[in-house]
GROMACS .gro file of C-alpha atoms in nm:
model
  406
    1MET     CA    1  -0.017   0.013   0.017
    2ALA     CA    2   0.140   0.359  -0.124
    3ALA     CA    3   0.071   0.637   0.159
    4HIS     CA    4  -0.177   0.889   0.062
    5LYS     CA    5  -0.403   1.162   0.185
    6VAL     CA    6  -0.778   1.262   0.065
    7ILE     CA    7  -0.768   1.640  -0.063
    8CYS     CA    8  -1.037   1.842  -0.211
    9TRP     CA    9  -1.023   1.837  -0.568
   10GLU     CA   10  -1.147   2.191  -0.590
   11CYS     CA   11  -0.976   2.402  -0.304
   12GLY     CA   12  -0.673   2.178  -0.232
   13ALA     CA   13  -0.776   2.116   0.139
   14GLU     CA   14  -0.654   1.816   0.334
   15VAL     CA   15  -0.945   1.595   0.448
   16ASP     CA   16  -0.898   1.382   0.799
   17ASP     CA   17  -1.262   1.253   0.850
   18MET     CA   18  -1.259   0.940   0.643
   19PHE     CA   19  -1.643   0.942   0.629
   20VAL     CA   20  -1.727   1.246   0.458
   21ASN     CA   21  -1.785   1.277   0.100
   22LEU     CA   22  -1.761   1.635   0.008
   23CYS     CA   23  -1.473   1.892   0.132
   24PRO     CA   24  -1.600   2.058   0.477
   25ARG     CA   25  -1.426   2.389   0.399
   26CYS     CA   26  -1.570   2.446   0.043
   27GLY     CA   27  -1.839   2.135  -0.025
   28GLY     CA   28  -1.578   2.042  -0.308
   29LEU     CA   29  -1.537   1.674  -0.442
   30LEU     CA   30  -1.270   1.487  -0.266
   31THR     CA   31  -0.971   1.269  -0.418
   32VAL     CA   32  -0.712   1.046  -0.323
   33LYS     CA   33  -0.357   1.200  -0.346
   34MET     CA   34  -0.104   0.912  -0.344
   35ASP     CA   35   0.244   0.927  -0.263
   36LEU     CA   36   0.442   0.713  -0.529
   37THR     CA   37   0.778   0.769  -0.438
   38LYS     CA   38   0.772   0.382  -0.412
   39VAL     CA   39   0.662   0.269  -0.739
   40GLN     CA   40   0.902   0.530  -0.912
   41GLU     CA   41   1.180   0.292  -0.808
   42MET     CA   42   0.972   0.010  -0.988
   43LYS     CA   43   0.908  -0.125  -1.337
   44PRO     CA   44   0.558  -0.234  -1.488
   45GLN     CA   45   0.742  -0.598  -1.484
   46ASP     CA   46   0.767  -0.576  -1.156
   47LEU     CA   47   0.391  -0.581  -1.085
   48ARG     CA   48   0.370  -0.884  -1.336
   49LYS     CA   49   0.436  -1.137  -1.065
   50GLU     CA   50   0.076  -1.101  -0.932
   51PRO     CA   51  -0.193  -1.215  -1.170
   52LEU     CA   52  -0.376  -0.992  -1.385
   53GLY     CA   53  -0.654  -0.808  -1.194
   54VAL     CA   54  -0.720  -0.507  -0.956
   55TRP     CA   55  -0.506  -0.624  -0.664
   56ARG     CA   56  -0.171  -0.681  -0.901
   57TYR     CA   57  -0.162  -0.290  -0.901
   58ALA     CA   58  -0.184  -0.265  -0.502
   59PRO     CA   59   0.137   0.005  -0.526
   60PHE     CA   60  -0.114   0.243  -0.682
   61MET     CA   61  -0.390   0.203  -0.429
   62PRO     CA   62  -0.489   0.340  -0.102
   63VAL     CA   63  -0.624   0.030   0.075
   64ASP     CA   64  -0.375  -0.227   0.253
   65PRO     CA   65  -0.414  -0.548   0.053
   66ALA     CA   66  -0.420  -0.723   0.444
   67HIS     CA   67  -0.783  -0.600   0.420
   68LYS     CA   68  -0.865  -0.647   0.095
   69VAL     CA   69  -1.219  -0.807   0.006
   70SER     CA   70  -1.186  -0.959  -0.285
   71ILE     CA   71  -1.386  -1.176  -0.581
   72LEU     CA   72  -1.141  -1.206  -0.795
   73GLU     CA   73  -1.222  -0.908  -1.013
   74GLY     CA   74  -1.055  -0.740  -1.318
   75GLY     CA   75  -0.850  -0.924  -1.505
   76THR     CA   76  -1.083  -0.890  -1.801
   77PRO     CA   77  -1.027  -0.938  -2.150
   78LEU     CA   78  -0.931  -0.724  -2.449
   79TYR     CA   79  -1.045  -0.822  -2.744
   80PRO     CA   80  -0.871  -0.703  -3.058
   81VAL     CA   81  -1.220  -0.648  -3.306
   82LYS     CA   82  -1.111  -0.690  -3.653
   83ALA     CA   83  -1.437  -0.717  -3.795
   84LEU     CA   84  -1.570  -0.436  -3.612
   85SER     CA   85  -1.290  -0.205  -3.682
   86GLU     CA   86  -1.311  -0.270  -4.065
   87THR     CA   87  -1.703  -0.212  -4.050
   88ILE     CA   88  -1.637   0.123  -3.874
   89GLY     CA   89  -1.354   0.196  -4.077
   90VAL     CA   90  -1.069   0.249  -3.831
   91LYS     CA   91  -0.695   0.071  -3.811
   92GLU     CA   92  -0.717  -0.076  -3.464
   93ALA     CA   93  -0.979  -0.129  -3.239
   94TYR     CA   94  -1.037  -0.300  -2.898
   95VAL     CA   95  -1.316  -0.362  -2.673
   96LYS     CA   96  -1.225  -0.397  -2.294
   97PHE     CA   97  -1.510  -0.620  -2.181
   98GLU     CA   98  -1.558  -0.549  -1.819
   99GLY     CA   99  -1.902  -0.753  -1.820
  100LEU     CA  100  -1.675  -1.066  -1.729
  101ASN     CA  101  -1.618  -0.929  -1.371
  102PRO     CA  102  -1.785  -1.135  -1.101
  103THR     CA  103  -2.089  -0.954  -1.103
  104GLY     CA  104  -2.073  -0.864  -1.473
  105SER     CA  105  -1.966  -0.503  -1.472
  106PHE     CA  106  -1.669  -0.264  -1.393
  107LYS     CA  107  -1.817  -0.165  -1.062
  108ASP     CA  108  -1.669  -0.447  -0.896
  109ARG     CA  109  -1.325  -0.274  -0.930
  110GLY     CA  110  -1.431   0.018  -0.725
  111MET     CA  111  -1.641  -0.198  -0.485
  112THR     CA  112  -1.332  -0.429  -0.427
  113MET     CA  113  -1.141  -0.090  -0.297
  114GLY     CA  114  -1.437   0.050  -0.162
  115VAL     CA  115  -1.571  -0.251   0.062
  116SER     CA  116  -1.204  -0.284   0.184
  117HIS     CA  117  -1.161   0.074   0.313
  118ALA     CA  118  -1.498   0.042   0.469
  119LYS     CA  119  -1.361  -0.263   0.652
  120GLU     CA  120  -1.029  -0.132   0.750
  121LEU     CA  121  -1.258   0.182   0.902
  122GLY     CA  122  -1.492  -0.061   1.105
  123ALA     CA  123  -1.813   0.042   0.923
  124LYS     CA  124  -2.122  -0.187   0.998
  125VAL     CA  125  -2.337  -0.082   0.753
  126VAL     CA  126  -2.249   0.020   0.361
  127GLY     CA  127  -2.492   0.176   0.111
  128CYS     CA  128  -2.526   0.318  -0.235
  129ALA     CA  129  -2.780   0.481  -0.449
  130SER     CA  130  -2.801   0.281  -0.775
  131THR     CA  131  -2.948   0.211  -1.124
  132GLY     CA  132  -2.874  -0.142  -1.108
  133ASN     CA  133  -2.464  -0.246  -1.138
  134THR     CA  134  -2.381  -0.030  -0.849
  135SER     CA  135  -2.630  -0.209  -0.601
  136ALA     CA  136  -2.556  -0.594  -0.773
  137SER     CA  137  -2.174  -0.506  -0.715
  138LEU     CA  138  -2.206  -0.344  -0.335
  139ALA     CA  139  -2.416  -0.662  -0.219
  140ALA     CA  140  -2.193  -0.906  -0.331
  141TYR     CA  141  -1.925  -0.723  -0.175
  142ALA     CA  142  -2.076  -0.657   0.155
  143SER     CA  143  -2.187  -1.013   0.152
  144LYS     CA  144  -1.838  -1.126   0.146
  145ALA     CA  145  -1.709  -0.889   0.393
  146GLY     CA  146  -1.998  -0.962   0.630
  147ILE     CA  147  -2.125  -0.624   0.621
  148LYS     CA  148  -2.516  -0.519   0.623
  149CYS     CA  149  -2.565  -0.329   0.299
  150ALA     CA  150  -2.895  -0.137   0.181
  151VAL     CA  151  -2.914  -0.002  -0.185
  152PHE     CA  152  -3.139   0.273  -0.297
  153LEU     CA  153  -3.303   0.220  -0.629
  154PRO     CA  154  -3.522   0.455  -0.850
  155SER     CA  155  -3.884   0.279  -0.852
  156GLY     CA  156  -3.931   0.132  -1.166
  157LYS     CA  157  -3.574   0.233  -1.353
  158VAL     CA  158  -3.373  -0.102  -1.294
  159ALA     CA  159  -3.284  -0.370  -1.535
  160MET     CA  160  -3.397  -0.684  -1.372
  161GLY     CA  161  -3.073  -0.875  -1.399
  162LYS     CA  162  -2.902  -0.617  -1.172
  163LEU     CA  163  -3.234  -0.627  -0.898
  164ALA     CA  164  -3.194  -0.994  -0.921
  165GLN     CA  165  -2.848  -0.994  -0.807
  166ALA     CA  166  -2.904  -0.711  -0.534
  167LEU     CA  167  -3.159  -0.946  -0.398
  168PHE     CA  168  -2.965  -1.247  -0.451
  169PHE     CA  169  -2.649  -1.137  -0.212
  170GLY     CA  170  -2.877  -1.069   0.082
  171ALA     CA  171  -2.915  -0.671   0.026
  172LYS     CA  172  -3.195  -0.444   0.194
  173VAL     CA  173  -3.317  -0.334  -0.151
  174LEU     CA  174  -3.532  -0.005  -0.097
  175SER     CA  175  -3.750   0.100  -0.379
  176ILE     CA  176  -3.759   0.495  -0.376
  177ASP     CA  177  -4.005   0.729  -0.511
  178GLY     CA  178  -3.834   0.935  -0.738
  179ASN     CA  179  -3.510   0.887  -1.003
  180PHE     CA  180  -3.163   0.810  -0.943
  181ASP     CA  181  -3.093   1.150  -0.832
  182ASP     CA  182  -3.360   1.148  -0.542
  183ALA     CA  183  -3.239   0.768  -0.439
  184LEU     CA  184  -2.859   0.959  -0.401
  185ALA     CA  185  -2.966   1.242  -0.186
  186LEU     CA  186  -3.170   0.992   0.042
  187ALA     CA  187  -2.845   0.783   0.053
  188ARG     CA  188  -2.624   1.088   0.105
  189LYS     CA  189  -2.819   1.190   0.355
  190MET     CA  190  -2.827   0.865   0.576
  191ALA     CA  191  -2.421   0.908   0.522
  192ASP     CA  192  -2.405   1.233   0.647
  193GLU     CA  193  -2.607   1.144   0.985
  194ARG     CA  194  -2.350   0.842   1.011
  195LYS     CA  195  -2.646   0.608   0.974
  196LEU     CA  196  -2.415   0.414   0.668
  197TYR     CA  197  -2.106   0.437   0.499
  198LEU     CA  198  -2.164   0.572   0.126
  199LEU     CA  199  -2.017   0.396  -0.146
  200ASN     CA  200  -2.137   0.556  -0.478
  201SER     CA  201  -1.872   0.694  -0.687
  202ILE     CA  202  -1.884   1.021  -0.478
  203ASN     CA  203  -1.659   0.801  -0.221
  204PRO     CA  204  -1.307   0.908  -0.306
  205TYR     CA  205  -1.187   0.555  -0.274
  206ARG     CA  206  -1.398   0.388  -0.534
  207PRO     CA  207  -1.242   0.557  -0.827
  208GLU     CA  208  -0.919   0.394  -0.693
  209GLY     CA  209  -1.044   0.052  -0.754
  210GLN     CA  210  -1.151   0.162  -1.095
  211LYS     CA  211  -0.803   0.294  -1.198
  212SER     CA  212  -0.709  -0.070  -1.262
  213VAL     CA  213  -0.877  -0.060  -1.596
  214LEU     CA  214  -0.648   0.165  -1.722
  215PHE     CA  215  -0.335  -0.019  -1.586
  216GLU     CA  216  -0.477  -0.376  -1.737
  217ILE     CA  217  -0.526  -0.177  -2.099
  218MET     CA  218  -0.153  -0.085  -2.063
  219ASP     CA  219  -0.037  -0.438  -1.931
  220GLN     CA  220  -0.234  -0.611  -2.200
  221LEU     CA  221  -0.096  -0.364  -2.490
  222ASP     CA  222   0.237  -0.406  -2.329
  223TYR     CA  223   0.263  -0.022  -2.268
  224ASN     CA  224   0.180   0.070  -2.665
  225ILE     CA  225  -0.043   0.340  -2.571
  226PRO     CA  226  -0.358   0.371  -2.775
  227ASP     CA  227  -0.449   0.719  -2.947
  228ARG     CA  228  -0.782   0.714  -2.781
  229ILE     CA  229  -1.013   0.537  -2.530
  230ILE     CA  230  -1.402   0.557  -2.533
  231LEU     CA  231  -1.591   0.532  -2.254
  232PRO     CA  232  -1.970   0.534  -2.161
  233VAL     CA  233  -2.056   0.839  -1.916
  234GLY     CA  234  -2.319   0.817  -1.674
  235ASN     CA  235  -2.227   0.931  -1.324
  236ALA     CA  236  -1.881   1.021  -1.463
  237ALA     CA  237  -1.633   0.841  -1.196
  238ASN     CA  238  -1.499   0.569  -1.447
  239ILE     CA  239  -1.330   0.847  -1.684
  240TRP     CA  240  -1.214   1.041  -1.422
  241ALA     CA  241  -1.062   0.732  -1.255
  242VAL     CA  242  -0.892   0.641  -1.611
  243TYR     CA  243  -0.772   0.977  -1.630
  244LYS     CA  244  -0.616   0.959  -1.252
  245ALA     CA  245  -0.436   0.647  -1.358
  246LEU     CA  246  -0.290   0.792  -1.673
  247GLN     CA  247  -0.187   1.081  -1.469
  248GLU     CA  248  -0.001   0.845  -1.199
  249LEU     CA  249   0.154   0.632  -1.481
  250LYS     CA  250   0.304   0.976  -1.597
  251GLU     CA  251   0.417   1.044  -1.258
  252VAL     CA  252   0.600   0.747  -1.225
  253GLY     CA  253   0.791   0.766  -1.568
  254TRP     CA  254   0.618   0.461  -1.689
  255ILE     CA  255   0.443   0.633  -1.999
  256ASP     CA  256   0.544   1.012  -2.167
  257LYS     CA  257   0.207   1.048  -2.323
  258VAL     CA  258  -0.202   0.970  -2.265
  259PRO     CA  259  -0.472   0.878  -2.508
  260MET     CA  260  -0.753   1.102  -2.583
  261LEU     CA  261  -1.061   1.026  -2.317
  262THR     CA  262  -1.364   1.019  -2.529
  263GLY     CA  263  -1.692   1.036  -2.330
  264ILE     CA  264  -2.030   0.883  -2.465
  265GLN     CA  265  -2.365   0.984  -2.354
  266ALA     CA  266  -2.703   0.886  -2.457
  267GLU     CA  267  -2.909   1.165  -2.623
  268GLY     CA  268  -3.163   1.177  -2.359
  269SER     CA  269  -2.931   1.197  -2.076
  270ALA     CA  270  -2.649   1.399  -2.167
  271PRO     CA  271  -2.539   1.672  -1.941
  272ILE     CA  272  -2.178   1.631  -2.012
  273ALA     CA  273  -2.171   1.603  -2.391
  274LYS     CA  274  -2.372   1.914  -2.400
  275ALA     CA  275  -2.120   2.110  -2.139
  276PHE     CA  276  -1.874   2.015  -2.358
  277ALA     CA  277  -2.004   2.097  -2.683
  278ALA     CA  278  -2.063   2.445  -2.578
  279LYS     CA  279  -1.699   2.464  -2.432
  280ARG     CA  280  -1.795   2.497  -2.061
  281HIS     CA  281  -1.608   2.331  -1.767
  282ASP     CA  282  -1.920   2.283  -1.552
  283PHE     CA  283  -2.244   2.126  -1.678
  284ASP     CA  284  -2.655   2.210  -1.601
  285ALA     CA  285  -2.805   1.883  -1.453
  286GLU     CA  286  -3.108   1.754  -1.622
  287LEU     CA  287  -3.424   1.668  -1.452
  288ASN     CA  288  -3.567   1.382  -1.626
  289PRO     CA  289  -3.332   1.192  -1.798
  290GLU     CA  290  -3.436   0.925  -2.052
  291THR     CA  291  -3.266   0.670  -2.238
  292ILE     CA  292  -3.293   0.262  -2.276
  293ALA     CA  293  -2.929   0.248  -2.127
  294THR     CA  294  -3.040   0.259  -1.768
  295ALA     CA  295  -2.704   0.231  -1.661
  296ILE     CA  296  -2.612   0.593  -1.766
  297ARG     CA  297  -2.952   0.731  -1.709
  298ILE     CA  298  -2.836   1.002  -1.482
  299GLY     CA  299  -2.904   1.358  -1.514
  300ASN     CA  300  -2.672   1.478  -1.256
  301PRO     CA  301  -2.341   1.296  -1.264
  302VAL     CA  302  -2.145   1.325  -0.926
  303SER     CA  303  -1.820   1.330  -1.090
  304GLY     CA  304  -1.942   1.549  -1.417
  305LYS     CA  305  -1.679   1.850  -1.326
  306LYS     CA  306  -1.409   1.601  -1.322
  307ALA     CA  307  -1.507   1.424  -1.620
  308LEU     CA  308  -1.487   1.747  -1.797
  309HIS     CA  309  -1.149   1.806  -1.682
  310ALA     CA  310  -1.037   1.482  -1.794
  311ILE     CA  311  -1.162   1.515  -2.145
  312TYR     CA  312  -1.018   1.889  -2.200
  313ASP     CA  313  -0.670   1.793  -2.037
  314THR     CA  314  -0.639   1.510  -2.270
  315ARG     CA  315  -0.746   1.692  -2.598
  316GLY     CA  316  -1.053   1.397  -2.600
  317PHE     CA  317  -1.426   1.441  -2.703
  318ALA     CA  318  -1.747   1.416  -2.607
  319THR     CA  319  -2.064   1.342  -2.786
  320THR     CA  320  -2.407   1.170  -2.778
  321VAL     CA  321  -2.568   0.873  -2.931
  322THR     CA  322  -2.952   0.795  -2.986
  323ASP     CA  323  -3.106   0.499  -2.841
  324ALA     CA  324  -3.144   0.339  -3.214
  325GLU     CA  325  -2.758   0.364  -3.233
  326ILE     CA  326  -2.671   0.217  -2.899
  327ILE     CA  327  -2.872  -0.096  -3.001
  328ALA     CA  328  -2.737  -0.134  -3.335
  329ALA     CA  329  -2.386  -0.104  -3.203
  330GLN     CA  330  -2.487  -0.362  -2.920
  331SER     CA  331  -2.611  -0.593  -3.211
  332MET     CA  332  -2.269  -0.509  -3.426
  333LEU     CA  333  -2.098  -0.635  -3.130
  334GLY     CA  334  -2.292  -0.964  -3.075
  335LYS     CA  335  -2.317  -1.076  -3.491
  336LYS     CA  336  -1.957  -0.942  -3.541
  337GLU     CA  337  -1.755  -1.049  -3.231
  338GLY     CA  338  -1.973  -1.273  -3.025
  339VAL     CA  339  -1.937  -1.025  -2.726
  340CYS     CA  340  -2.278  -0.964  -2.544
  341VAL     CA  341  -2.263  -0.621  -2.358
  342GLU     CA  342  -2.563  -0.428  -2.212
  343PRO     CA  343  -2.665  -0.118  -2.374
  344ALA     CA  344  -2.498   0.148  -2.204
  345SER     CA  345  -2.182  -0.072  -2.253
  346ALA     CA  346  -2.261  -0.017  -2.632
  347ALA     CA  347  -2.264   0.358  -2.602
  348SER     CA  348  -1.886   0.325  -2.652
  349VAL     CA  349  -1.870   0.125  -2.960
  350ALA     CA  350  -2.174   0.360  -3.112
  351GLY     CA  351  -1.957   0.673  -3.030
  352LEU     CA  352  -1.678   0.517  -3.231
  353LYS     CA  353  -1.881   0.475  -3.531
  354LYS     CA  354  -2.046   0.806  -3.494
  355LEU     CA  355  -1.719   0.997  -3.447
  356ARG     CA  356  -1.552   0.793  -3.759
  357ASP     CA  357  -1.820   0.925  -3.974
  358GLU     CA  358  -1.785   1.281  -3.869
  359GLY     CA  359  -1.402   1.262  -3.908
  360VAL     CA  360  -1.344   1.339  -3.535
  361ILE     CA  361  -1.164   1.007  -3.539
  362ASP     CA  362  -0.877   0.905  -3.769
  363ARG     CA  363  -0.875   0.646  -3.984
  364ASP     CA  364  -0.519   0.533  -3.836
  365GLU     CA  365  -0.610   0.558  -3.499
  366ARG     CA  366  -0.582   0.272  -3.234
  367VAL     CA  367  -0.882   0.299  -3.011
  368VAL     CA  368  -0.994   0.108  -2.689
  369CYS     CA  369  -1.348   0.087  -2.613
  370ILE     CA  370  -1.450   0.017  -2.255
  371CYS     CA  371  -1.770  -0.172  -2.248
  372THR     CA  372  -1.903  -0.186  -1.889
  373GLY     CA  373  -2.150  -0.438  -1.840
  374ASN     CA  374  -2.254  -0.767  -1.939
  375GLY     CA  375  -2.554  -0.797  -2.171
  376LEU     CA  376  -2.724  -1.037  -1.940
  377LYS     CA  377  -2.769  -0.765  -1.676
  378ASP     CA  378  -3.040  -0.643  -1.907
  379PRO     CA  379  -3.198  -0.965  -2.095
  380ASP     CA  380  -3.526  -0.772  -2.167
  381THR     CA  381  -3.374  -0.490  -2.417
  382ILE     CA  382  -3.228  -0.790  -2.619
  383ILE     CA  383  -3.501  -0.982  -2.625
  384ASN     CA  384  -3.747  -0.659  -2.741
  385ASN     CA  385  -3.496  -0.592  -3.025
  386SER     CA  386  -3.441  -0.917  -3.147
  387PRO     CA  387  -3.639  -1.141  -3.419
  388ALA     CA  388  -3.882  -1.355  -3.244
  389PRO     CA  389  -3.787  -1.725  -3.236
  390ILE     CA  390  -3.895  -1.882  -3.552
  391PRO     CA  391  -4.186  -2.143  -3.567
  392CYS     CA  392  -4.048  -2.484  -3.711
  393ALA     CA  393  -4.190  -2.794  -3.780
  394ASN     CA  394  -4.036  -3.087  -3.614
  395SER     CA  395  -3.848  -3.218  -3.949
  396VAL     CA  396  -3.497  -3.182  -4.085
  397ALA     CA  397  -3.632  -3.070  -4.405
  398ALA     CA  398  -3.823  -2.777  -4.213
  399VAL     CA  399  -3.526  -2.677  -4.060
  400GLU     CA  400  -3.336  -2.685  -4.398
  401ASP     CA  401  -3.583  -2.460  -4.527
  402ILE     CA  402  -3.536  -2.181  -4.301
  403LEU     CA  403  -3.184  -2.224  -4.284
  404ALA     CA  404  -3.181  -2.142  -4.656
  405ARG     CA  405  -3.335  -1.811  -4.637
  406ASP     CA  406  -3.177  -1.497  -4.623
   0.00000   0.00000   0.00000
């Protein structure tokens, strides 16, 4: 474990109270500042003695591995998607498939760190607001740690695959009257009253685990730095975590340039993309976000200002895609590459196609699309956007007739 301190990202004040999620001085967002002095004496190969996964990168993490709560998260594949590259018209594209984490989404990376820190602090109850993936992940890690868990879900706005997981792992699942932002406000009030330890991405330790996705990508590409990394953006902690990891790799001298970070939002839930289009460094919250991509249906992203900073500082980009473009990209991934992602995950691939068509992305770029969750998280969307099963007589001739059709 590297030494670290928690500081305000906005005013720079150091924060000693490990249970607060905003700066007591200015109300700003918090972040973890790592002391990487010891890592500067290391090389990437020194970490490869440990298996690929979040805890391989423990020297970059703020939690003592002796307290780790792990379900072998991370270590997800980086697929070279040649058919997709040819269809879209880009030289070299990869998909980092986070849907193969233990609970089926990238959230496990942050949750192993967050719950491990909660265990260090002696927390008795952990909680989160969630559109689905966060609740599934927290419920699993709280179960592993033996800590009571409460999840606050926006009423009627959660995919069944995700709700099933939270119930299965034994969390107290609370359906809140309102949207995600309403659910988060209640969870934060509980945290402020010290009735639970909040593990939404406003928690500064969550993004520390999420940094590992970038470390893995660099490992898997043998430190051949991609030109661009594209991510879906909902609450915006993931793009910030990737940015933070890049800055830390530069600090220790393992890389000398950074990829352009590109954030993709659904058209019906796009405060970050709209702010970028207006060349702003802050955003206006959206009161009634709506998209088929439930995991990024968030109108007031907690890490939105951090995300905009990450995009601008890496000369990146932000844009929106329609629900129809998301579904088309999801289908393309399945039919051309055999990769089954949930709609929010497909936003990164839809964004790649749109930005290539518009000329923002050059044909010669090496691009990594991060796909954040498994398609089985939201099977209803897949079924509703796929052809119905074909009626078929019980005979070889009938099957042959169907297979011969275009």
